[in-house]
Short mmCIF file of C-alpha atoms and ligand atoms in Angstrom, two decimals:
data_model
loop_
_atom_site.label_atom_id
_atom_site.label_comp_id
_atom_site.label_asym_id
_atom_site.label_seq_id
_atom_site.Cartn_x
_atom_site.Cartn_y
_atom_site.Cartn_z
CA MET A 239 132.35 104.10 87.98
CA ARG A 240 129.50 105.07 90.18
CA PHE A 241 129.70 107.87 92.71
CA SER A 242 129.21 106.51 96.18
CA ARG A 243 126.45 108.29 98.03
CA ARG A 244 128.85 109.56 100.63
CA GLY A 245 131.24 110.82 97.95
CA PHE A 246 128.45 112.56 96.11
CA LEU A 247 127.19 114.36 99.20
CA ALA A 248 130.65 115.43 100.31
CA ALA A 249 131.49 116.71 96.87
CA SER A 250 128.22 118.63 96.64
CA ALA A 251 128.66 120.19 100.05
CA ALA A 252 132.07 121.45 99.07
CA GLY A 253 130.62 122.81 95.86
CA ALA A 254 133.50 121.29 93.99
CA VAL A 255 131.52 119.08 91.69
CA THR A 256 128.63 120.02 89.48
CA LEU A 257 126.42 117.07 88.85
CA ALA A 258 124.85 117.41 85.48
CA GLY A 259 123.88 115.13 82.65
CA PRO A 260 125.72 111.86 82.53
CA ALA A 261 127.40 112.22 85.91
CA PHE A 262 124.03 112.41 87.65
CA ALA A 263 122.68 109.50 85.63
CA LEU A 264 125.51 107.38 86.99
CA ASP A 265 124.53 108.22 90.52
CA LYS A 266 121.47 106.01 90.67
CA LEU A 267 120.57 104.55 94.02
CA THR A 268 121.41 100.85 93.95
CA VAL A 269 118.85 98.58 95.58
CA VAL A 270 119.05 94.85 96.12
CA ALA A 271 115.76 93.12 96.99
CA THR A 272 115.35 89.51 98.06
CA THR A 273 112.05 88.69 96.31
CA GLY A 274 110.77 89.75 92.92
CA MET A 275 107.72 91.37 94.52
CA ILE A 276 109.87 93.68 96.65
CA ALA A 277 112.09 94.46 93.64
CA ASP A 278 108.97 95.41 91.69
CA ALA A 279 107.87 97.77 94.48
CA ALA A 280 111.33 99.36 94.54
CA ARG A 281 111.26 99.84 90.74
CA GLN A 282 107.80 101.38 90.90
CA VAL A 283 108.76 103.77 93.68
CA GLY A 284 112.27 104.50 92.45
CA GLY A 285 111.53 104.80 88.76
CA ASP A 286 114.64 105.74 86.79
CA LEU A 287 116.38 107.03 89.91
CA VAL A 288 117.16 103.52 91.10
CA GLU A 289 118.92 100.43 89.83
CA VAL A 290 117.18 97.40 91.31
CA GLN A 291 118.40 93.83 91.46
CA SER A 292 116.24 90.95 92.63
CA LEU A 293 118.03 87.97 94.17
CA MET A 294 115.23 85.44 93.69
CA GLY A 295 113.96 84.97 90.17
CA PRO A 296 110.74 83.41 88.85
CA GLY A 297 109.84 80.07 90.40
CA VAL A 298 112.26 80.44 93.31
CA ASP A 299 110.99 79.43 96.74
CA PRO A 300 111.90 82.12 99.31
CA HIS A 301 111.34 79.82 102.29
CA SER A 302 114.28 77.67 101.29
CA TYR A 303 116.48 80.13 99.37
CA ARG A 304 119.97 80.69 100.68
CA GLN A 305 122.19 83.55 99.54
CA THR A 306 124.86 82.72 96.97
CA ARG A 307 128.36 84.13 96.88
CA SER A 308 127.36 86.68 94.22
CA ASP A 309 124.27 87.66 96.25
CA ILE A 310 126.54 88.49 99.17
CA VAL A 311 128.71 90.68 96.96
CA ALA A 312 125.65 92.47 95.56
CA MET A 313 124.13 93.05 99.01
CA THR A 314 127.40 94.30 100.44
CA ARG A 315 127.85 96.82 97.62
CA ALA A 316 124.24 98.05 97.40
CA ASP A 317 123.11 101.39 98.84
CA VAL A 318 119.97 99.71 100.18
CA VAL A 319 119.02 96.08 100.80
CA LEU A 320 115.30 95.36 101.07
CA TRP A 321 114.10 92.05 102.41
CA HIS A 322 110.67 90.81 103.36
CA GLY A 323 110.91 89.73 106.98
CA LEU A 324 108.22 87.84 108.96
CA TYR A 325 110.53 84.84 108.69
CA LEU A 326 109.90 84.45 104.94
CA GLU A 327 113.62 84.25 104.14
CA ALA A 328 114.18 81.65 106.83
CA GLN A 329 117.54 80.55 105.46
CA MET A 330 118.87 84.08 104.97
CA GLU A 331 117.68 85.71 108.15
CA GLU A 332 120.86 85.23 110.14
CA PHE A 333 122.97 86.70 107.34
CA LEU A 334 120.61 89.67 106.87
CA HIS A 335 120.69 90.52 110.55
CA LYS A 336 124.48 90.57 110.44
CA LEU A 337 124.40 92.80 107.37
CA GLU A 338 122.03 95.20 109.16
CA LYS A 339 124.90 96.34 111.32
CA ARG A 340 126.84 97.49 108.27
CA GLY A 341 124.39 99.42 106.15
CA THR A 342 120.87 100.25 105.12
CA VAL A 343 119.18 96.89 105.37
CA TYR A 344 115.47 96.97 105.89
CA ALA A 345 112.69 94.39 106.22
CA VAL A 346 109.75 95.89 104.33
CA THR A 347 107.12 94.31 106.59
CA ASP A 348 108.65 95.74 109.78
CA GLY A 349 106.41 98.81 109.77
CA LEU A 350 103.17 97.00 108.92
CA ASP A 351 100.34 97.24 111.43
CA ARG A 352 100.51 93.93 113.32
CA GLY A 353 96.74 94.08 113.77
CA LYS A 354 96.33 93.39 110.05
CA LEU A 355 98.57 90.33 110.09
CA ARG A 356 97.58 86.73 110.60
CA SER A 357 99.36 84.85 113.31
CA HIS A 358 101.51 81.94 112.27
CA PRO A 359 99.84 78.62 113.11
CA ASP A 360 103.12 77.00 114.14
CA TYR A 361 104.73 79.77 116.22
CA ASP A 362 103.13 81.97 118.86
CA ASP A 363 105.33 84.96 118.21
CA LYS A 364 105.38 84.88 114.41
CA PHE A 365 103.10 86.03 111.60
CA ASP A 366 102.11 84.63 108.23
CA PRO A 367 104.52 86.31 105.77
CA HIS A 368 102.40 86.07 102.57
CA VAL A 369 101.07 89.65 102.68
CA TRP A 370 101.69 90.30 98.95
CA MET A 371 98.62 88.20 98.12
CA VAL A 372 96.31 91.16 98.87
CA PRO A 373 96.97 94.52 97.13
CA ASP A 374 95.49 96.44 100.07
CA LEU A 375 98.17 94.94 102.33
CA TRP A 376 100.91 95.41 99.77
CA THR A 377 100.17 99.12 99.61
CA GLY A 378 101.49 99.32 103.20
CA VAL A 379 104.73 97.74 102.02
CA VAL A 380 105.00 100.35 99.26
CA ASP A 381 104.79 103.02 102.01
CA GLN A 382 107.77 101.38 103.70
CA VAL A 383 109.81 101.19 100.49
CA ARG A 384 109.03 104.85 99.76
CA ASP A 385 110.14 105.92 103.24
CA VAL A 386 113.36 103.91 103.23
CA LEU A 387 114.41 105.23 99.82
CA SER A 388 113.48 108.78 100.87
CA ASP A 389 115.58 108.49 104.03
CA VAL A 390 118.59 107.40 102.04
CA ARG A 391 118.14 110.00 99.30
CA PRO A 392 116.15 112.98 100.66
CA ASP A 393 116.97 114.87 97.44
CA MET A 394 114.79 112.38 95.54
CA LYS A 395 111.99 112.30 98.08
CA ASP A 396 109.39 114.14 96.00
CA ALA A 397 109.80 111.78 93.07
CA PHE A 398 109.58 108.73 95.34
CA HIS A 399 106.38 110.03 96.90
CA ALA A 400 104.78 110.80 93.54
CA ASN A 401 105.75 107.41 92.11
CA ALA A 402 104.50 105.56 95.19
CA ALA A 403 101.15 107.36 95.06
CA ALA A 404 100.71 106.49 91.37
CA PHE A 405 101.53 102.83 92.02
CA GLN A 406 99.22 102.71 95.02
CA LYS A 407 96.39 103.94 92.84
CA GLU A 408 97.04 100.98 90.54
CA LEU A 409 97.05 98.68 93.56
CA GLY A 410 93.66 100.10 94.51
CA ASP A 411 92.32 99.30 91.04
CA LEU A 412 93.78 95.80 91.28
CA GLN A 413 92.14 95.25 94.67
CA ALA A 414 88.78 96.36 93.27
CA TYR A 415 89.16 94.10 90.23
CA ALA A 416 90.06 91.07 92.37
CA GLU A 417 87.10 91.69 94.69
CA ARG A 418 84.77 92.03 91.71
CA VAL A 419 85.74 88.81 89.90
CA ILE A 420 86.10 86.73 93.07
CA ALA A 421 82.58 87.80 94.08
CA THR A 422 81.24 86.00 90.99
CA VAL A 423 82.44 82.61 92.30
CA PRO A 424 79.45 80.73 93.76
CA GLN A 425 79.55 80.66 97.57
CA GLU A 426 79.81 76.87 97.87
CA SER A 427 82.78 76.80 95.48
CA ARG A 428 84.89 79.26 97.45
CA VAL A 429 87.46 76.73 98.51
CA LEU A 430 91.03 77.14 97.41
CA VAL A 431 93.22 74.04 97.57
CA THR A 432 96.89 74.70 96.87
CA ALA A 433 100.27 73.14 97.55
CA HIS A 434 101.21 75.26 100.56
CA ASP A 435 99.48 77.80 102.77
CA ALA A 436 100.41 80.93 100.82
CA PHE A 437 96.83 82.10 100.31
CA SER A 438 95.56 82.65 103.85
CA TYR A 439 95.44 86.45 103.50
CA PHE A 440 93.79 86.04 100.13
CA GLY A 441 91.21 83.76 101.72
CA ARG A 442 90.58 86.05 104.65
CA ASP A 443 90.18 89.21 102.59
CA PHE A 444 88.36 87.78 99.57
CA GLY A 445 86.11 85.34 101.43
CA PHE A 446 87.65 81.99 100.58
CA GLU A 447 88.33 78.91 102.61
CA VAL A 448 91.96 78.00 101.99
CA MET A 449 93.56 74.60 102.34
CA GLY A 450 97.23 74.01 101.73
CA ILE A 451 98.74 70.55 101.59
CA GLN A 452 101.92 71.74 103.23
CA GLY A 453 102.00 74.26 106.02
CA ILE A 454 102.79 77.94 105.80
CA SER A 455 106.38 77.21 104.85
CA THR A 456 107.31 74.85 102.04
CA GLN A 457 109.85 73.35 104.41
CA SER A 458 107.42 70.88 105.96
CA GLU A 459 106.61 67.63 104.17
CA ALA A 460 103.02 66.89 103.29
CA GLY A 461 102.03 63.74 105.13
CA LEU A 462 99.88 61.01 103.64
CA ASN A 463 97.29 61.68 106.34
CA ARG A 464 96.97 65.26 105.17
CA ILE A 465 96.52 64.16 101.54
CA GLY A 466 93.88 61.63 102.62
CA ALA A 467 91.98 64.22 104.65
CA LEU A 468 91.98 66.68 101.75
CA VAL A 469 90.77 64.01 99.30
CA ASP A 470 87.84 63.41 101.70
CA ILE A 471 87.02 67.12 101.63
CA LEU A 472 87.25 67.34 97.82
CA VAL A 473 84.88 64.41 97.42
CA GLU A 474 82.43 65.33 100.18
CA ARG A 475 82.14 68.97 99.21
CA ASN A 476 82.26 68.32 95.49
CA ILE A 477 85.17 70.69 94.89
CA GLY A 478 86.08 70.65 91.21
CA ALA A 479 89.47 72.31 90.98
CA VAL A 480 92.77 72.53 92.80
CA PHE A 481 95.77 74.70 91.93
CA VAL A 482 99.47 74.24 91.42
CA GLU A 483 102.00 76.87 92.38
CA SER A 484 104.88 78.23 90.37
CA SER A 485 107.39 77.99 93.20
CA VAL A 486 106.37 74.67 94.75
CA SER A 487 106.53 71.13 93.36
CA ASP A 488 103.13 69.98 92.07
CA ARG A 489 103.69 66.37 93.13
CA SER A 490 101.37 66.52 96.12
CA ILE A 491 98.64 68.33 94.15
CA ARG A 492 98.70 65.45 91.66
CA ALA A 493 98.39 63.00 94.55
CA LEU A 494 95.16 64.83 95.43
CA THR A 495 93.63 64.68 91.95
CA GLU A 496 94.58 61.00 91.65
CA GLY A 497 93.19 60.24 95.11
CA ALA A 498 89.88 61.89 94.23
CA ALA A 499 89.74 60.14 90.85
CA ALA A 500 90.19 56.78 92.58
CA ARG A 501 86.99 57.57 94.44
CA GLY A 502 85.10 58.55 91.32
CA HIS A 503 85.31 62.31 91.79
CA GLU A 504 86.93 64.33 89.06
CA VAL A 505 89.09 67.22 90.17
CA ILE A 506 90.88 69.31 87.57
CA ILE A 507 94.03 71.32 88.01
CA GLY A 508 92.50 74.78 87.77
CA GLY A 509 95.73 76.41 86.71
CA GLU A 510 99.08 77.52 88.01
CA LEU A 511 99.06 80.30 90.58
CA PHE A 512 101.93 82.56 91.46
CA SER A 513 102.36 82.01 95.17
CA ASP A 514 105.79 83.07 96.38
CA ALA A 515 107.37 84.30 93.14
CA MET A 516 106.25 86.27 90.11
CA GLY A 517 106.24 85.13 86.48
CA ARG A 518 109.03 85.38 83.91
CA ASP A 519 111.03 88.59 83.69
CA GLY A 520 109.88 90.86 80.90
CA THR A 521 106.28 89.55 80.92
CA TYR A 522 103.19 91.13 82.48
CA GLU A 523 103.03 88.18 84.90
CA GLY A 524 106.59 89.07 85.89
CA THR A 525 105.25 92.22 87.58
CA TYR A 526 103.33 92.46 90.84
CA LEU A 527 100.19 93.73 89.07
CA GLY A 528 100.34 90.89 86.54
CA MET A 529 100.97 88.27 89.23
CA ILE A 530 97.89 89.16 91.26
CA ASP A 531 95.74 89.84 88.19
CA HIS A 532 96.66 86.34 87.00
CA ASN A 533 95.82 84.72 90.35
CA ALA A 534 92.44 86.43 90.75
CA THR A 535 91.48 85.77 87.12
CA VAL A 536 92.54 82.09 87.13
CA ILE A 537 90.82 81.38 90.46
CA ALA A 538 87.56 83.05 89.41
CA GLN A 539 87.49 81.24 86.07
CA ALA A 540 88.39 77.79 87.45
CA LEU A 541 85.86 77.85 90.26
CA GLY A 542 82.81 78.82 88.25
CA GLY A 543 83.02 82.59 88.43
CA GLU A 544 83.37 85.10 85.65
CA ALA A 545 86.46 87.06 84.73
CA PRO A 546 87.68 88.60 81.47
CA ALA A 547 89.68 86.08 79.42
CA ARG A 548 92.85 88.20 79.56
CA GLY A 549 92.34 89.68 83.01
CA MET A 550 91.95 93.16 84.43
CA ALA A 551 93.74 95.04 81.67
CA GLY A 552 93.64 92.52 78.81
CA LYS A 553 97.37 91.93 79.35
CA LEU A 554 97.50 88.35 80.65
CA SER A 555 99.19 85.78 78.43
CA ALA A 556 96.77 83.79 76.33
CA GLY A 557 96.16 80.20 77.40
CA PHE A 558 97.44 80.50 80.95
ZN1 ZN B 623 105.11 80.60 100.96
#
């Protein structure tokens, strides 16, 4: 049995219960996060004071994910529910707004400076949700996670602040690493062709032109016209590599390489990038740091730049 937060506070105020040893260990703050990236941020900030569950695992597409029956149970029971917002969880949004009325439910992008966000090409009043692609932007999300957890458990505030600061230092190192290796890619090769438009922030902040076959959401179908136009660009600009994504079907990317081959231009698949989900649980790529390290390293290597074989910290899986 876990103490409910309310029960714990009431008992403490009355001085009737001494929380020591195992009893306190059972009183972890329970957090449910929609995406793996948010769950990772909550684990980093919460450390061993929180129990975090991620609803969407590796390879899951958040644009089309809909909550399951067990997700609903988990979210209803959790002390805190963290979701992304910016219309990323398009199929869950209605449910999450309803849940907001009942408990601590918070969209981690709500407090981000709108001036740093890219507008959504399809909607006037919406923004591109893919802010995790740039560590400098993600550090703002970590601020939000820290503040939400601190509001819910002021007694743990100091630990949350210390943990967040330590993680943000790592994010700063990751940002510097990504900038350094991406800068080695020759200027004319700085074109990133991927399955959907998840990399626009990456392109803006690291100086890449980004072309997705689908739009900003995976919900739109790639038309043949779009494929044809991209094949023209690959051939005309002599672009040598395109990328598949872990959470999106690679069918349309293969249509591109085949289309270019039919015109005598060889395009390789430069590797698999983590776009909207992290790698396997329990691996380095299954963490936020590993996800972005992987992306920056793979992109630099495939497009003629230089990056260490195993990435920033020598932790990337061999043969990715
Ligand atoms: Zn996406």
